[in-house]
PDB file of C-alpha atoms in Angstrom:
ATOM      1  CA  MET A   1      36.383   1.759   8.810  1.00  0.00           C
ATOM      2  CA  ARG A   2      38.376  -1.445   8.896  1.00  0.00           C
ATOM      3  CA  ASP A   3      41.399   0.288   7.314  1.00  0.00           C
ATOM      4  CA  PHE A   4      41.226   3.017   9.930  1.00  0.00           C
ATOM      5  CA  ILE A   5      41.177   0.437  12.751  1.00  0.00           C
ATOM      6  CA  SER A   6      44.073  -1.490  11.192  1.00  0.00           C
ATOM      7  CA  SER A   7      46.213   1.630  10.821  1.00  0.00           C
ATOM      8  CA  ALA A   8      45.469   2.631  14.440  1.00  0.00           C
ATOM      9  CA  LEU A   9      46.514  -0.847  15.606  1.00  0.00           C
ATOM     10  CA  HIS A  10      49.814  -0.607  13.696  1.00  0.00           C
ATOM     11  CA  CYS A  11      50.529   2.773  15.278  1.00  0.00           C
ATOM     12  CA  GLY A  12      50.019   1.220  18.712  1.00  0.00           C
ATOM     13  CA  SER A  13      47.019   3.318  19.690  1.00  0.00           C
ATOM     14  CA  LEU A  14      44.629   0.319  19.724  1.00  0.00           C
ATOM     15  CA  SER A  15      44.975  -3.071  21.337  1.00  0.00           C
ATOM     16  CA  SER A  16      43.916  -6.260  19.551  1.00  0.00           C
ATOM     17  CA  THR A  17      40.953  -6.623  21.932  1.00  0.00           C
ATOM     18  CA  THR A  18      39.753  -3.144  21.035  1.00  0.00           C
ATOM     19  CA  LEU A  19      40.208  -3.990  17.373  1.00  0.00           C
ATOM     20  CA  HIS A  20      38.106  -7.142  17.767  1.00  0.00           C
ATOM     21  CA  HIS A  21      35.299  -5.208  19.479  1.00  0.00           C
ATOM     22  CA  ALA A  22      35.452  -2.405  16.921  1.00  0.00           C
ATOM     23  CA  THR A  23      35.354  -4.896  14.035  1.00  0.00           C
ATOM     24  CA  ALA A  24      32.418  -6.749  15.614  1.00  0.00           C
ATOM     25  CA  TYR A  25      30.601  -3.440  16.035  1.00  0.00           C
ATOM     26  CA  TYR A  26      31.361  -2.561  12.410  1.00  0.00           C
ATOM     27  CA  GLU A  27      30.050  -5.948  11.235  1.00  0.00           C
ATOM     28  CA  SER A  28      26.869  -5.659  13.334  1.00  0.00           C
ATOM     29  CA  ASP A  29      26.356  -2.126  11.988  1.00  0.00           C
ATOM     30  CA  ARG A  30      26.713  -3.506   8.480  1.00  0.00           C
ATOM     31  CA  VAL A  31      24.169  -6.271   9.158  1.00  0.00           C
ATOM     32  CA  VAL A  32      21.718  -3.717  10.560  1.00  0.00           C
ATOM     33  CA  TYR A  33      22.316  -1.498   7.519  1.00  0.00           C
ATOM     34  CA  LEU A  34      21.724  -4.421   5.140  1.00  0.00           C
ATOM     35  CA  ALA A  35      18.578  -5.440   7.055  1.00  0.00           C
ATOM     36  CA  ASN A  36      17.289  -1.861   6.858  1.00  0.00           C
ATOM     37  CA  LEU A  37      18.158  -1.746   3.167  1.00  0.00           C
ATOM     38  CA  HIS A  38      16.174  -4.975   2.596  1.00  0.00           C
ATOM     39  CA  ILE A  39      13.194  -3.573   4.520  1.00  0.00           C
ATOM     40  CA  ASN A  40      13.376  -0.320   2.565  1.00  0.00           C
ATOM     41  CA  GLN A  41      13.505  -2.224  -0.735  1.00  0.00           C
ATOM     42  CA  HIS A  42      10.500  -4.299   0.363  1.00  0.00           C
ATOM     43  CA  VAL A  43       8.535  -1.156   1.275  1.00  0.00           C
ATOM     44  CA  MET A  44       9.533   0.540  -1.991  1.00  0.00           C
ATOM     45  CA  LYS A  45       8.389  -2.510  -3.984  1.00  0.00           C
ATOM     46  CA  LYS A  46       4.974  -2.408  -2.303  1.00  0.00           C
ATOM     47  CA  LEU A  47       4.729   1.339  -2.869  1.00  0.00           C
ATOM     48  CA  THR A  48       5.615   0.806  -6.513  1.00  0.00           C
ATOM     49  CA  LEU A  49       2.864  -1.788  -6.813  1.00  0.00           C
ATOM     50  CA  LEU A  50       0.441   0.553  -5.016  1.00  0.00           C
ATOM     51  CA  SER A  51       1.372   3.546  -7.169  1.00  0.00           C
ATOM     52  CA  PRO A  52      -1.576   3.202  -9.629  1.00  0.00           C
ATOM     53  CA  ILE A  53      -4.053   3.202  -6.731  1.00  0.00           C
ATOM     54  CA  LEU A  54      -2.289   6.102  -5.018  1.00  0.00           C
ATOM     55  CA  THR A  55      -2.121   8.019  -8.311  1.00  0.00           C
ATOM     56  CA  VAL A  56      -5.881   7.714  -8.851  1.00  0.00           C
ATOM     57  CA  PHE A  57      -6.416   8.834  -5.253  1.00  0.00           C
ATOM     58  CA  ALA A  58      -4.124  11.854  -5.634  1.00  0.00           C
ATOM     59  CA  LEU A  59      -5.632  12.895  -8.971  1.00  0.00           C
ATOM     60  CA  THR A  60      -9.210  12.536  -7.741  1.00  0.00           C
ATOM     61  CA  THR A  61      -8.452  14.458  -4.567  1.00  0.00           C
ATOM     62  CA  MET A  62      -6.687  17.250  -6.465  1.00  0.00           C
ATOM     63  CA  ILE A  63      -9.542  17.561  -8.957  1.00  0.00           C
ATOM     64  CA  VAL A  64     -12.130  17.780  -6.179  1.00  0.00           C
ATOM     65  CA  LEU A  65     -10.074  20.277  -4.182  1.00  0.00           C
ATOM     66  CA  VAL A  66      -9.268  22.508  -7.166  1.00  0.00           C
ATOM     67  CA  ALA A  67     -12.810  22.461  -8.549  1.00  0.00           C
ATOM     68  CA  ARG A  68     -14.591  22.438  -5.189  1.00  0.00           C
ATOM     69  CA  SER A  69     -16.733  25.508  -5.863  1.00  0.00           C
ATOM     70  CA  THR A  70     -17.660  24.288  -9.354  1.00  0.00           C
ATOM     71  CA  ILE A  71     -18.520  20.846  -7.975  1.00  0.00           C
ATOM     72  CA  ASN A  72     -20.725  22.341  -5.267  1.00  0.00           C
ATOM     73  CA  GLU A  73     -22.434  24.636  -7.809  1.00  0.00           C
ATOM     74  CA  ALA A  74     -23.154  21.600  -9.995  1.00  0.00           C
ATOM     75  CA  GLY A  75     -25.117  20.085  -7.120  1.00  0.00           C
ATOM     76  CA  LEU A  76     -22.507  17.581  -5.973  1.00  0.00           C
ATOM     77  CA  ASP A  77     -21.188  17.280  -2.429  1.00  0.00           C
ATOM     78  CA  ALA A  78     -17.402  17.860  -2.539  1.00  0.00           C
ATOM     79  CA  GLY A  79     -16.938  16.850   1.104  1.00  0.00           C
ATOM     80  CA  MET A  80     -18.711  13.576   0.511  1.00  0.00           C
ATOM     81  CA  LEU A  81     -16.598  12.914  -2.584  1.00  0.00           C
ATOM     82  CA  LEU A  82     -13.380  13.555  -0.622  1.00  0.00           C
ATOM     83  CA  GLY A  83     -14.506  11.353   2.271  1.00  0.00           C
ATOM     84  CA  GLY A  84     -15.674   8.600  -0.056  1.00  0.00           C
ATOM     85  CA  ASN A  85     -12.423   8.731  -1.993  1.00  0.00           C
ATOM     86  CA  LEU A  86     -10.360   8.469   1.201  1.00  0.00           C
ATOM     87  CA  PHE A  87     -12.488   5.590   2.495  1.00  0.00           C
ATOM     88  CA  LEU A  88     -12.207   3.715  -0.794  1.00  0.00           C
ATOM     89  CA  VAL A  89      -8.433   4.121  -1.074  1.00  0.00           C
ATOM     90  CA  VAL A  90      -7.916   2.842   2.480  1.00  0.00           C
ATOM     91  CA  LEU A  91     -10.093  -0.192   1.716  1.00  0.00           C
ATOM     92  CA  SER A  92      -8.247  -0.795  -1.555  1.00  0.00           C
ATOM     93  CA  VAL A  93      -4.810  -0.618   0.067  1.00  0.00           C
ATOM     94  CA  ILE A  94      -5.820  -3.046   2.827  1.00  0.00           C
ATOM     95  CA  SER A  95      -7.372  -5.402   0.287  1.00  0.00           C
ATOM     96  CA  PHE A  96      -4.311  -5.117  -1.950  1.00  0.00           C
ATOM     97  CA  LEU A  97      -1.945  -6.001   0.889  1.00  0.00           C
ATOM     98  CA  LEU A  98      -4.072  -9.017   1.814  1.00  0.00           C
ATOM     99  CA  LEU A  99      -4.201 -10.242  -1.785  1.00  0.00           C
ATOM    100  CA  HIS A 100      -0.516  -9.540  -2.414  1.00  0.00           C
ATOM    101  CA  ARG A 101       0.429 -11.666   0.575  1.00  0.00           C
ATOM    102  CA  SER A 102      -1.711 -14.541  -0.707  1.00  0.00           C
ATOM    103  CA  VAL A 103      -0.208 -14.339  -4.213  1.00  0.00           C
ATOM    104  CA  LYS A 104       3.164 -15.381  -2.801  1.00  0.00           C
ATOM    105  CA  THR A 105       1.817 -18.618  -1.317  1.00  0.00           C
ATOM    106  CA  PRO A 106       2.065 -21.746  -3.462  1.00  0.00           C
ATOM    107  CA  ASN A 107      -1.527 -22.690  -2.592  1.00  0.00           C
ATOM    108  CA  PRO A 108      -3.901 -21.237  -5.231  1.00  0.00           C
ATOM    109  CA  GLN A 109      -6.856 -21.732  -2.886  1.00  0.00           C
ATOM    110  CA  SER A 110      -5.370 -19.137  -0.560  1.00  0.00           C
ATOM    111  CA  PHE A 111      -5.554 -16.459  -3.232  1.00  0.00           C
ATOM    112  CA  ILE A 112      -9.153 -17.318  -4.135  1.00  0.00           C
ATOM    113  CA  GLN A 113     -10.238 -17.363  -0.479  1.00  0.00           C
ATOM    114  CA  ASN A 114      -8.572 -14.003   0.191  1.00  0.00           C
ATOM    115  CA  PHE A 115     -10.040 -12.534  -2.983  1.00  0.00           C
ATOM    116  CA  TYR A 116     -13.575 -13.469  -1.947  1.00  0.00           C
ATOM    117  CA  LEU A 117     -12.932 -12.350   1.620  1.00  0.00           C
ATOM    118  CA  SER A 118     -11.631  -8.941   0.530  1.00  0.00           C
ATOM    119  CA  PHE A 119     -14.488  -8.497  -1.944  1.00  0.00           C
ATOM    120  CA  LEU A 120     -17.099  -9.398   0.649  1.00  0.00           C
ATOM    121  CA  VAL A 121     -15.600  -7.183   3.369  1.00  0.00           C
ATOM    122  CA  LYS A 122     -15.237  -4.236   0.985  1.00  0.00           C
ATOM    123  CA  PHE A 123     -18.765  -4.676  -0.315  1.00  0.00           C
ATOM    124  CA  VAL A 124     -20.300  -4.861   3.172  1.00  0.00           C
ATOM    125  CA  LEU A 125     -18.287  -1.878   4.426  1.00  0.00           C
ATOM    126  CA  VAL A 126     -19.154   0.244   1.381  1.00  0.00           C
ATOM    127  CA  ALA A 127     -22.835  -0.696   1.693  1.00  0.00           C
ATOM    128  CA  GLY A 128     -22.713   0.115   5.413  1.00  0.00           C
ATOM    129  CA  VAL A 129     -21.141   3.519   4.834  1.00  0.00           C
ATOM    130  CA  ALA A 130     -23.662   4.288   2.067  1.00  0.00           C
ATOM    131  CA  LEU A 131     -26.501   3.340   4.423  1.00  0.00           C
ATOM    132  CA  TRP A 132     -25.000   5.466   7.201  1.00  0.00           C
ATOM    133  CA  TYR A 133     -24.720   8.410   4.785  1.00  0.00           C
ATOM    134  CA  ALA A 134     -28.342   7.945   3.685  1.00  0.00           C
ATOM    135  CA  LEU A 135     -29.532   7.941   7.288  1.00  0.00           C
ATOM    136  CA  ALA A 136     -27.287  10.767   8.545  1.00  0.00           C
ATOM    137  CA  ALA A 137     -27.570  13.217   5.657  1.00  0.00           C
ATOM    138  CA  ASP A 138     -30.400  15.712   5.458  1.00  0.00           C
ATOM    139  CA  LYS A 139     -30.548  15.263   1.713  1.00  0.00           C
ATOM    140  CA  VAL A 140     -28.898  12.351  -0.080  1.00  0.00           C
ATOM    141  CA  ASN A 141     -26.856  13.489  -3.041  1.00  0.00           C
ATOM    142  CA  ARG A 142     -27.427  10.573  -5.420  1.00  0.00           C
ATOM    143  CA  LEU A 143     -24.994  11.774  -8.061  1.00  0.00           C
ATOM    144  CA  SER A 144     -22.179  11.944  -5.500  1.00  0.00           C
ATOM    145  CA  VAL A 145     -23.027   8.415  -4.368  1.00  0.00           C
ATOM    146  CA  ILE A 146     -22.933   7.215  -7.986  1.00  0.00           C
ATOM    147  CA  ILE A 147     -19.529   8.881  -8.488  1.00  0.00           C
ATOM    148  CA  CYS A 148     -18.239   7.113  -5.372  1.00  0.00           C
ATOM    149  CA  MET A 149     -19.577   3.813  -6.774  1.00  0.00           C
ATOM    150  CA  ALA A 150     -17.664   4.503  -9.975  1.00  0.00           C
ATOM    151  CA  LEU A 151     -14.531   5.206  -7.913  1.00  0.00           C
ATOM    152  CA  TYR A 152     -15.074   1.869  -6.144  1.00  0.00           C
ATOM    153  CA  LEU A 153     -15.106   0.120  -9.524  1.00  0.00           C
ATOM    154  CA  VAL A 154     -11.981   1.998 -10.675  1.00  0.00           C
ATOM    155  CA  TYR A 155     -10.052   1.117  -7.505  1.00  0.00           C
ATOM    156  CA  THR A 156     -11.170  -2.528  -7.701  1.00  0.00           C
ATOM    157  CA  PHE A 157     -10.186  -2.774 -11.375  1.00  0.00           C
ATOM    158  CA  ILE A 158      -6.732  -1.288 -10.748  1.00  0.00           C
ATOM    159  CA  GLU A 159      -6.175  -3.433  -7.671  1.00  0.00           C
ATOM    160  CA  LEU A 160      -7.045  -6.648  -9.500  1.00  0.00           C
ATOM    161  CA  ARG A 161      -5.024  -5.719 -12.580  1.00  0.00           C
ATOM    162  CA  VAL A 162      -1.885  -5.172 -10.489  1.00  0.00           C
ATOM    163  CA  ILE A 163      -2.487  -8.295  -8.372  1.00  0.00           C
ATOM    164  CA  LEU A 164      -3.063 -10.535 -11.395  1.00  0.00           C
ATOM    165  CA  LYS A 165       0.035  -9.172 -13.096  1.00  0.00           C
ATOM    166  CA  GLU A 166       1.999  -9.866  -9.908  1.00  0.00           C
ATOM    167  CA  SER A 167       0.541 -13.381  -9.618  1.00  0.00           C
ATOM    168  CA  LYS A 168       1.785 -14.204 -13.112  1.00  0.00           C
ATOM    169  CA  ARG A 169       5.266 -13.165 -12.008  1.00  0.00           C
ATOM    170  CA  TYR A 170       5.188 -15.398  -8.919  1.00  0.00           C
ATOM    171  CA  ASN A 171       3.471 -18.367 -10.546  1.00  0.00           C
ATOM    172  CA  ALA A 172       5.354 -18.353 -13.845  1.00  0.00           C
ATOM    173  CA  PRO A 173       6.900 -21.725 -14.704  1.00  0.00           C
TER     174      PRO A 173
END
């Protein structure tokens, strides 16, 4: 771009004022591009860290969708499993983002406070949704509820494993 502007100036088709404005525009475009590149790298890093959680979500969803008729014949509620899985992954992603932000702070108390806060909020919300399901459903499918509890434990384990690995990277001497 700069070479093109310089050659146009030498040919006499551009004035020096136009060149200055074009160069300033080029530089501001470059800054915007670099800022967007930094934001994209930041988003990609978070997605990379979230990939184990998102992989478990995708695999669980695919299994339930592919084997929906078999799951329903076995006495499980496929719709409840899909809804529970979606609810749990949203909670895990929000909790992960909260904990990941606190890992970067130099204050270790911040991480512990956010860990307990995320655990408590997740626990209360999961208990509330389970209570709502028990009250709203005609017949409570206990096995589906137990599977969702197991998914909760899997998501929590993966979330903490990734967060603790990331905290070692930030807090390494």
